C-alpha positions as a printed Julia matrix, in Angstrom:
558×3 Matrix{Float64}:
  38.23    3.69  -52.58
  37.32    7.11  -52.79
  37.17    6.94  -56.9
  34.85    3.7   -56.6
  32.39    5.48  -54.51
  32.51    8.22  -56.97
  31.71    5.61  -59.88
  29.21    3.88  -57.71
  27.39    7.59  -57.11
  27.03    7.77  -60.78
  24.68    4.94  -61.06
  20.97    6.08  -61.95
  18.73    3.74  -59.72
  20.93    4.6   -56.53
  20.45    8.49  -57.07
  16.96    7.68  -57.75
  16.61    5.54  -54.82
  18.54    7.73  -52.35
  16.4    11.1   -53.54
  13.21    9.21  -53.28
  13.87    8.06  -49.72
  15.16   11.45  -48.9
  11.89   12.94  -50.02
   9.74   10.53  -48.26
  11.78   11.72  -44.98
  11.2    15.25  -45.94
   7.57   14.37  -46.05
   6.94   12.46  -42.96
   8.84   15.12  -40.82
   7.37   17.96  -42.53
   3.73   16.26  -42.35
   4.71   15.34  -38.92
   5.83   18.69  -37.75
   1.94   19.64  -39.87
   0.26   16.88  -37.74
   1.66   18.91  -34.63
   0.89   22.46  -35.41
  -2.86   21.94  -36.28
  -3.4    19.48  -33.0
  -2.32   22.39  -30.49
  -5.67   24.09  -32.12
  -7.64   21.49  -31.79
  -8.81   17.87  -32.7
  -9.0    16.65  -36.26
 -11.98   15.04  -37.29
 -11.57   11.53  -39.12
 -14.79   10.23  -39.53
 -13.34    7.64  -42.43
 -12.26    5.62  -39.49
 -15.52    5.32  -37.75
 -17.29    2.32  -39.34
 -13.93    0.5   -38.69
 -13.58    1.38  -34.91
 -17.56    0.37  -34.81
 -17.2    -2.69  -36.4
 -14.36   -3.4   -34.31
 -16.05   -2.6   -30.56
 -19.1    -4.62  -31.73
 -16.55   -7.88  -32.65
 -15.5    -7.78  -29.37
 -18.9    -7.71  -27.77
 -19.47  -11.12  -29.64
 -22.19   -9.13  -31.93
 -24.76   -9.16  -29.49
 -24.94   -5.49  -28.76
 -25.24   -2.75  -31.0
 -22.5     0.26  -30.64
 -23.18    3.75  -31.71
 -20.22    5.71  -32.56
 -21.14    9.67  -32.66
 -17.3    10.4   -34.63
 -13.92    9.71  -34.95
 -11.17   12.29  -33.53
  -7.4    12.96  -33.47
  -6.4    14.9   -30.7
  -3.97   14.89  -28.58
  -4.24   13.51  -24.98
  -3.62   14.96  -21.59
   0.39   13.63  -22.01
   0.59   15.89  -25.1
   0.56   12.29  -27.15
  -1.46   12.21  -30.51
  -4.23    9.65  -30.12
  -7.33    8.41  -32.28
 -10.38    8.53  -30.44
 -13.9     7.68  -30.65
 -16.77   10.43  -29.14
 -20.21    9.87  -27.91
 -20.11    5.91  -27.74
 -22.79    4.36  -26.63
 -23.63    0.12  -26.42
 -27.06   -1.33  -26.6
 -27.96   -4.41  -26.0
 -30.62   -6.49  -28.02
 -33.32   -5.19  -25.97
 -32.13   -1.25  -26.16
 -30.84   -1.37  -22.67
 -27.46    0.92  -22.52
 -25.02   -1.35  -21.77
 -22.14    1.23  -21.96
 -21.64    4.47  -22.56
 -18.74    6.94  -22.59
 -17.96   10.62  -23.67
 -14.66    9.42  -25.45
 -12.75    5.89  -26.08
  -8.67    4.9   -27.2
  -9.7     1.91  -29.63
  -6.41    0.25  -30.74
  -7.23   -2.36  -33.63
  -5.58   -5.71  -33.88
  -2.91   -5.5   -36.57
  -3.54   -9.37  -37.39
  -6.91   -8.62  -38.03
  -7.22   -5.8   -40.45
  -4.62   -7.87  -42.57
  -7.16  -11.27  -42.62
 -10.44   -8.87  -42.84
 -11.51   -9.68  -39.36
 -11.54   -6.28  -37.6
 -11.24   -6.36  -33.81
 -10.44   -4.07  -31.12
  -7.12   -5.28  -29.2
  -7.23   -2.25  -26.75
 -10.16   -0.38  -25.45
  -9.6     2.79  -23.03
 -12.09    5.04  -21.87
 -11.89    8.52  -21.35
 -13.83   10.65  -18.93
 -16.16    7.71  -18.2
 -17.83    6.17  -14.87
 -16.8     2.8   -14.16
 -18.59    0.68  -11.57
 -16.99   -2.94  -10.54
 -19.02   -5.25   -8.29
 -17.87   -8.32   -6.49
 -20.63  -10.81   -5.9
 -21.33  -12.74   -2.53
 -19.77  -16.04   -4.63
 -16.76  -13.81   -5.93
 -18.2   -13.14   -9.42
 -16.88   -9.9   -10.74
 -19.56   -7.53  -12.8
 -18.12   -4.25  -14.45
 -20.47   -1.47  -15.34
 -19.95    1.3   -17.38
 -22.09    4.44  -17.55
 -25.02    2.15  -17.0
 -25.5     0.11  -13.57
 -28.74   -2.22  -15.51
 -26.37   -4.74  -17.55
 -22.68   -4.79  -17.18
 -20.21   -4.71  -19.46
 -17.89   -7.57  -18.87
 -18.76  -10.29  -16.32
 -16.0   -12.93  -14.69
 -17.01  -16.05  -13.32
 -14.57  -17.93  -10.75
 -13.56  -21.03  -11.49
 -15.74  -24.07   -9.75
 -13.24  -26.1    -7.69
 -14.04  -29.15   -5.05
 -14.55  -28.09   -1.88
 -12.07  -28.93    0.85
 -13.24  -31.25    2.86
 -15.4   -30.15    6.16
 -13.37  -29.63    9.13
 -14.68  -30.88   13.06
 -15.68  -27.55   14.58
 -12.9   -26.14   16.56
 -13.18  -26.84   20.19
 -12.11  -24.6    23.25
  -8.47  -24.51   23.58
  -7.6   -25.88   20.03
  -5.42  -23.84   17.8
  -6.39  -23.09   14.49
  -3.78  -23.26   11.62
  -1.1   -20.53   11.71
  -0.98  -20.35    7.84
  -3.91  -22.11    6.17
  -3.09  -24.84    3.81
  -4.97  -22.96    1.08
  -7.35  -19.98    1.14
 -10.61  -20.1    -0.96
 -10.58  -16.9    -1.58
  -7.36  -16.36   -3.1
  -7.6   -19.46   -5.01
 -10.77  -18.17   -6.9
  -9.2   -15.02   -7.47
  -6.38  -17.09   -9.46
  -8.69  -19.11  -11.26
 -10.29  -15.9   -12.31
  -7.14  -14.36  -13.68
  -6.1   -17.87  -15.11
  -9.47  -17.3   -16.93
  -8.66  -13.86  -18.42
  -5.39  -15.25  -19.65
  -6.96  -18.09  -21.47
  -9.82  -15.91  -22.92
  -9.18  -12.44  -22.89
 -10.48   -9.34  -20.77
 -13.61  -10.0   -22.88
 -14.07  -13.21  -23.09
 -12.82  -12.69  -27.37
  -9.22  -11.27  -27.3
  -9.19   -7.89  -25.6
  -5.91   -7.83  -24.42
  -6.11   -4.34  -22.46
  -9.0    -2.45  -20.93
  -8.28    0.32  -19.41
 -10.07    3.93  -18.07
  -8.54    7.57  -18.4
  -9.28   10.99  -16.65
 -12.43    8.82  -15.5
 -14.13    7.76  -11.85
 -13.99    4.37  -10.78
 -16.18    2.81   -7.32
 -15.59   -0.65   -6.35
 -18.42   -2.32   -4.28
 -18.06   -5.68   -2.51
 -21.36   -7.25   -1.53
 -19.03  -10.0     0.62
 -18.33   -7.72    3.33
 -20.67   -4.8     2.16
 -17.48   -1.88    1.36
 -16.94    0.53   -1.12
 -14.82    2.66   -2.02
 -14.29    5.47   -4.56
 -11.44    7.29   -6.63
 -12.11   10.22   -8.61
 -10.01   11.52  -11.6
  -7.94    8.45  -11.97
  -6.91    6.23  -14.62
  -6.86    2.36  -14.34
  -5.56   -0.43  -17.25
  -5.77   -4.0   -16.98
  -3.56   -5.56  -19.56
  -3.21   -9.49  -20.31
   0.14   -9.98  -21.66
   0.94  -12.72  -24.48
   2.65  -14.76  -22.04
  -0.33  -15.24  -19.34
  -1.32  -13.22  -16.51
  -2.65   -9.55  -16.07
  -1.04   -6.48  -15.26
  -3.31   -4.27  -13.42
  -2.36   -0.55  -13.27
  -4.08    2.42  -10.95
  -2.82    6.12  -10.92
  -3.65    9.7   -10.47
  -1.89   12.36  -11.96
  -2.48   14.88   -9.93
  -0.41   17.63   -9.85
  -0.67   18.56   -6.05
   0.06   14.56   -5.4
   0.67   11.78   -8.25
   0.22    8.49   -7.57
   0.18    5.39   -9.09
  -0.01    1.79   -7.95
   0.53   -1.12   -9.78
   0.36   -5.39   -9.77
   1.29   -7.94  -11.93
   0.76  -11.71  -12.35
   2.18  -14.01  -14.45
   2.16  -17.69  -14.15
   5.25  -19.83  -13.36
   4.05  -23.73  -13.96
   2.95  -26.25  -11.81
   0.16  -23.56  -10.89
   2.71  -21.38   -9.44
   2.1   -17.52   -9.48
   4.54  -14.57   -9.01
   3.0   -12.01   -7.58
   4.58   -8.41   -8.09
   3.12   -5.08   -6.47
   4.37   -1.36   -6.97
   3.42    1.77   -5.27
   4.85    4.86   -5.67
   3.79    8.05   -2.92
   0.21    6.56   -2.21
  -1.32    8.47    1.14
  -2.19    6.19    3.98
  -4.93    8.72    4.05
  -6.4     7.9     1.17
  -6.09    4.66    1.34
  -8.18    4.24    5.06
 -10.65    6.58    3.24
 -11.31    4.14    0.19
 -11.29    1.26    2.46
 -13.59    3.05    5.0
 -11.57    2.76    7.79
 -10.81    6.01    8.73
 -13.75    6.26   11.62
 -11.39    6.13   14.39
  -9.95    8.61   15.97
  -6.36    8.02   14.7
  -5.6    10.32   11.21
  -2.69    9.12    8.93
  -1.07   10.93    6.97
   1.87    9.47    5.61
   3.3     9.02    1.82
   3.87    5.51    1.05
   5.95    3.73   -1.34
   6.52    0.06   -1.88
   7.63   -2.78   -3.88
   6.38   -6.27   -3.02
   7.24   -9.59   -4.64
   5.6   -13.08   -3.6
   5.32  -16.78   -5.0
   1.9   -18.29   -4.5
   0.58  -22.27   -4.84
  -2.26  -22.97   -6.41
  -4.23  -23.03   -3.47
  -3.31  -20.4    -2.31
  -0.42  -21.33   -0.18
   2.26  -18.36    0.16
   5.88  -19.64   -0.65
   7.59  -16.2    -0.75
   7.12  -13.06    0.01
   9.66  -10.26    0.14
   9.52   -6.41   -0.27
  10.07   -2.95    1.17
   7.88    0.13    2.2
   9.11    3.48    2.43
   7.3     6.07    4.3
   7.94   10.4     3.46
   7.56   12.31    5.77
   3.96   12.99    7.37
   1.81   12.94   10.34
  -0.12   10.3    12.42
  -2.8    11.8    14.67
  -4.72   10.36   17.46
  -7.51   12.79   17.58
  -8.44   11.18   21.83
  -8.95   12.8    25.11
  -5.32   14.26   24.75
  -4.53   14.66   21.47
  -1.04   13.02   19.83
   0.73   14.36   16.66
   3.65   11.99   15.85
   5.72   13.44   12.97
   7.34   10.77   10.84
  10.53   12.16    8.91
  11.19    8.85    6.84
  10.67    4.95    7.57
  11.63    2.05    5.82
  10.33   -1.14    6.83
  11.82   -4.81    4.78
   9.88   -7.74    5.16
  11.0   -11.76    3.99
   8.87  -14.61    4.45
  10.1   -18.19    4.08
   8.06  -21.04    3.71
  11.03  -23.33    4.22
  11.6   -22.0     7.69
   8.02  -20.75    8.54
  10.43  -17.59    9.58
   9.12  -14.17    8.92
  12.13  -11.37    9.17
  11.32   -7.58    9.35
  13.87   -5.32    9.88
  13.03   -1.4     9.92
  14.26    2.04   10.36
  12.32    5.35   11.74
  13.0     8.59   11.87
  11.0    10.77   13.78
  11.81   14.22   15.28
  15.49   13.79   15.97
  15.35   10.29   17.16
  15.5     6.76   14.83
  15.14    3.44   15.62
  16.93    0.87   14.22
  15.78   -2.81   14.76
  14.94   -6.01   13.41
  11.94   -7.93   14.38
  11.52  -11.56   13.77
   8.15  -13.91   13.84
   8.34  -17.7    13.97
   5.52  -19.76   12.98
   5.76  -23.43   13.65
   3.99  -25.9    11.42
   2.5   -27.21   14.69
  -0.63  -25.86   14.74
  -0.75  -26.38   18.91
   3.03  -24.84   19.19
   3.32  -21.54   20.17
   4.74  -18.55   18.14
   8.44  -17.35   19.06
   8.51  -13.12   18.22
  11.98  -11.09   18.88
  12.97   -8.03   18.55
  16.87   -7.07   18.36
  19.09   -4.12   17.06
  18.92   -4.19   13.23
  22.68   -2.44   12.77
  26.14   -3.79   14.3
  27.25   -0.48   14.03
  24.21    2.29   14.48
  22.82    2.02   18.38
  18.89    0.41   17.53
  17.45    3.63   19.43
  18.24    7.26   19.46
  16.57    9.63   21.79
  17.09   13.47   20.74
  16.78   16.05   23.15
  13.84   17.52   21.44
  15.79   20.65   20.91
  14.57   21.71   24.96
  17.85   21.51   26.09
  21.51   21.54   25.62
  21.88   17.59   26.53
  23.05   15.39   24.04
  21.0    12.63   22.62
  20.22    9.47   24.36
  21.73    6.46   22.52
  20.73    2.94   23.4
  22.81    0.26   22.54
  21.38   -2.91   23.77
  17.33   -4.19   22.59
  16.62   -7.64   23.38
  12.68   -8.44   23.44
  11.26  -12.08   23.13
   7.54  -12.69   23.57
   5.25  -15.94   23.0
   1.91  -16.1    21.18
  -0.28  -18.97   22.37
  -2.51  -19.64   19.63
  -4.36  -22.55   21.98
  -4.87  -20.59   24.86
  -4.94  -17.12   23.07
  -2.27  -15.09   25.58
   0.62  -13.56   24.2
   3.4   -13.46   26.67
   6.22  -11.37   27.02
   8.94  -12.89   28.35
  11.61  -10.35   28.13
  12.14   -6.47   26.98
  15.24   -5.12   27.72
  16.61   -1.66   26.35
  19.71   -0.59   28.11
  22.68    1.38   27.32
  26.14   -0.28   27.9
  28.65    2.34   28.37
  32.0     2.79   30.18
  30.74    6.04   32.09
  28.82    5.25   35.24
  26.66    7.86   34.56
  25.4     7.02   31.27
  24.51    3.8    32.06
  20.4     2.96   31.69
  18.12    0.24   31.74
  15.0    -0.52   31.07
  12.88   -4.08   31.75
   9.2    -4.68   30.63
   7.7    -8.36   31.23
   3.77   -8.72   30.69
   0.69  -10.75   29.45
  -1.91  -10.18   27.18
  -5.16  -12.67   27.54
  -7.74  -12.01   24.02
  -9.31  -15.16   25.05
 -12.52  -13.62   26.31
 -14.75  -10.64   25.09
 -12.65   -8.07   26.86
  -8.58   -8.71   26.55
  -6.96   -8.38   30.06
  -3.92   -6.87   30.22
  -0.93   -7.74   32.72
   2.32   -5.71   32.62
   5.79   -4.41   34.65
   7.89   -1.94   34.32
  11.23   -1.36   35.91
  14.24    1.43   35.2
  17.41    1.75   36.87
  19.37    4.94   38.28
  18.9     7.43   35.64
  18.64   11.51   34.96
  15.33   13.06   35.13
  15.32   14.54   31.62
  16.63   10.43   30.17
  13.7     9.17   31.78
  11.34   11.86   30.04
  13.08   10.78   26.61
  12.76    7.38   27.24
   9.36    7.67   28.22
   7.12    7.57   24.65
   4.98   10.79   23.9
   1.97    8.72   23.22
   1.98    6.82   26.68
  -0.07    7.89   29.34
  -0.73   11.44   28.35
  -1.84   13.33   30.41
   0.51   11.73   33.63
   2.94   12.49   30.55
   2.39   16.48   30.12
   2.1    16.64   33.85
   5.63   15.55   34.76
   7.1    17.36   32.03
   5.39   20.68   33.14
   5.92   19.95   37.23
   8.57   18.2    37.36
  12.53   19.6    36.27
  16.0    18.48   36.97
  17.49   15.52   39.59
  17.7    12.0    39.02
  15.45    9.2    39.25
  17.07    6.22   41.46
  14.34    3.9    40.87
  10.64    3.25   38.9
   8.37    0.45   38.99
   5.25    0.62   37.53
   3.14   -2.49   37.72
  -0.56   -2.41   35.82
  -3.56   -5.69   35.76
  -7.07   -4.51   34.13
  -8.33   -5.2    31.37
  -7.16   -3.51   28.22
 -10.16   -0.96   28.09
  -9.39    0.19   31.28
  -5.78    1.59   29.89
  -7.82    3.67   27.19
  -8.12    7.47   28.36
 -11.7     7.8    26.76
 -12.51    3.89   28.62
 -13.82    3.13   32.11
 -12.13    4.18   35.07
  -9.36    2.74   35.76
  -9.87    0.27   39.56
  -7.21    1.38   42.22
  -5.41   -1.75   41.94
  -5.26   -1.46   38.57
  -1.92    0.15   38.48
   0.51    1.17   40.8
   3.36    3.5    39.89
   6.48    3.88   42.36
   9.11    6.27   41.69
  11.99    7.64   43.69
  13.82   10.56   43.19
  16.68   12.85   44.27
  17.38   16.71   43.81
  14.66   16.87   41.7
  12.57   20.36   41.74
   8.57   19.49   41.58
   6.13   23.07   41.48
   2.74   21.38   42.31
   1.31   24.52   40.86
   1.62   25.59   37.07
   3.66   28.96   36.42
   0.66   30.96   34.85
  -0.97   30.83   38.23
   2.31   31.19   40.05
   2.77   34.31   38.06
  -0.74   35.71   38.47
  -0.53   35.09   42.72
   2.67   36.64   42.59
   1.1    40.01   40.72
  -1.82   40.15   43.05
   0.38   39.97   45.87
   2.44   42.87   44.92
């Protein structure tokens, strides 16, 4: 064997061939490594390429604008990647109007097309540019860029038959739980059906896409607007149908990146997929302009959403998870709340089949986590009313731990036992709870503990009235304070906890009937027979007076 490979060796045309292709190796890394070295000094100009790229951008705009092109650069980008770029590109339109204009563009040319002679771009990226996207009143979609007098790309929704007008909706009639089909989303899919059939362009562009730029979204339907700075954003329309639509910041303080995807399934059936990845619920109420209120979020969010929609819109499926880092929620009110969140991760399943909606969830906060699962029923009754429950999420964690706050040497408060069930009344607009047990089951007398809330809420009117009771059994002082939620009644709240030590409570009831202003610290005063509160203890130590003035009557005195 070893003699044939000798003899084979000596044959000319294989030496020449394996010494040629060795060379060409030699060359490409060498030229590579070449490439490399002069980029970390700089761009290379390649102004040969120009007229191409030109020719290229003004294909795609069907030939009716004119495209300037100030050069042609390789550089490499802000992922240390070698890239071909365009500088100083500006589009006209027939009238001299700047359509679009940009400091730099990533023009990727169709590899089809420079073989048959008909140059167009298949990718166009921006870099460093201002993109504006407007959503008309009748859901047409405008995109500006670097020039808000003609847009760049324009989508029209598809023009679909009304559904039919339905008999206004009377006093004490229900309106459907989960609409039959939502115009809204149903445009939006015959838009993106339209970009798949088409391109992003209307002629092929199959991504668009904006780096290191600024992007503001206005919609003139309900009048917001938001904007993100320093981001980059792609829309790509795969081969197969569908978009991919990608948004991200590379930041390095806080990267981010969200992205969605939609490809088509037949029979007008969508899948619907959604990524996020450490996107700040701050940021988020801030682009959506909902961040007037006086609660401040703070939280790191990832998530990962799938869903199945009809072609009317209809939801079939709908699954996914959202994870939550650790961050702060502040209500910035009359008494101030910071609730730390350590981690939460919340799973949601809808299905259609059996109009059953399961979440079950887990949150860490401070020492304690809760454990549950949470379950909505939607009967395709439109006049039946929804079933809600809440139960404990783990056969083997307890759904609620209470820590001690690190105040104390007690151990943690462990409740075994969650059973809420609650009614929503769609007709007459009340949601009713019907039970809300949390209890601890436990062979020691002493650690037994129970809790029962039963109460109404009425949004029928202007101002939702608000029913509730509250009942506890035999329990220690410092349980009661555990069980007792930081966020709840405030300033009764820090009161207790700075008057009030030690004992055990034998019995609360706390009964409240306002309406649901009333219960708001910064609302009206709340009427004396609003809410009654009636608690008994025993061996309990109260000081009616706070220990700084204790302290300073007990120095004067002496």
């Amino acid at each position: 064997m070893r003699r044939g490979l000798v003899e084979t060796w000596r044959l000319p045309w294989l030496r020449r061939t394996v010494w040629i292709a060795a060379a060409m190796i030699a060359l490409i890394v060498v030229g590579s490594a070449g490439l490399w070295w002069r980029l970390a000094s700089g761009p290379i100009e390649l102004d040969v390429a120009t007229p191409w790229l030109k020719a290229a951008i003004e294909k795609n705009f069907g030939g009716k604008q004119s495209v300037s092109v100030g050069g042609t650069q390789i550089e490499r980008d802000e992922n240390g990647r070698t890239s071909l770029r365009s500088r100083d590109i500006v589009v006209r339109d027939a009238d001299g109007t700047v359509v679009a204009s940009a400091p730099k563009a990533e023009v990727g040319l169709s590899g089809v097309g420079l073989l048959t002679g008909n140059i167009r771009a298949e990718s166009l990226n921006l870099v460093g540019a201002e993109l504006s996207v407007r959503i008309e009143r009748n859901g047409e979609v405008t995109v500006f860029a670097g020039a808000n007098k003609r847009p760049i790309a324009t989508a029209v929704p598809k023009l679909t038959a009304p559904p039919a007008p339905s008999p206004p909706q009377q006093k004490g009639q229900a309106a459907t739980p989960v609409p039959a089909r939502s115009p809204d989303i149903a445009s939006a899919l015959n838009w993106i059906d339209g970009l798949g059939a088409t391109g992003l362009d209307g002629h092929g562009l199959q991504e668009i896409g904006l780096k290191n730029g600024n992007l503001r979204v206005d919609d003139q339907r309900n009048g917001k607007s938001w904007t993100f700075n320093n981001i980059n954003i792609s829309l790509t329309r795969p081969e197969q149908g569908g978009v991919i639509f990608r948004l991200a910041s590379d930041d390095p303080k806080r990267s981010w990146v969200i992205s969605a995807a939609m490809r088509p399934l037949g029979d007008g059936v969508r899948a619907i997929g959604i990524e996020a990845r450490h996107v700040s619920v701050k940021d988020i109420l801030l682009a959506m302009r909902m961040n007037e209120g006086d609660v401040d979020a703070d939280l790191p969010l990832s998530a990962s959403v799938r869903a199945e929609l009809a072609s009317d819109g209809t939801l079939n499926h709908l699954q996914g998870q959202v994870l939550a880092d650790a961050g702060t929620i502040v209500d910035h009110g009359v008494s101030p709340v910071i609730l730390k969140i350590d981690h939460a991760d919340v799973r949601f399943n809808w299905d259609s089949r059996q109009r059953t909606l399961v979440v079950p969830f887990q949150i860490q906060s401070g020492g304690n986590q809760f454990t549950l699962r949470a379950a909505l029923d939607i009967p395709a009754d439109p006049n039946a009313m929804w079933q809600f429950t809440v139960t404990r999420g783990d056969q083997v964690i307890d759904p609620i731990i209470l820590s001690s706050g690190g105040k104390s040497d007690d151990e943690a408060v462990a409740l075994n036992r969650v059973a809420v069930r609650a009614r929503v009344d769609t007709v007459r607009h009340r949601i009713e709870l019907d039970q809300g047990d949390f209890s601890r089951v436990d062979p020691r007398s002493s650690h037994n503990v129970g809790l029962a809330i039963t109460g109404s809420l009425n949004y029928e009117g202007p101002k939702p009235h608000l029913a509730f009771g509250v009942a506890a059994t035999r329990m220690p002082f410092n349980v009661m304070m555990r069980i007792w939620p930081v966020f709840m009644a405030v300033p009764v709240r820090e009161w207790v906890e700075g008057h009030v030590t030690g004992g055990v409570v034998e019995r609360v009831l706390i009964a409240g009937n306002a309406p649901l202003e009333d219960f708001n610290p910064s609302g009206p005063p709340l009427p004396d027979e609003g809410l009654s509160v009636d608690m008994v203890t025993s061996a309990t130590t109260m000081r009616p007076v706070p220990s700084a003035i204790r302290s300073s009557i007990a120095e004067d005195g002496a």
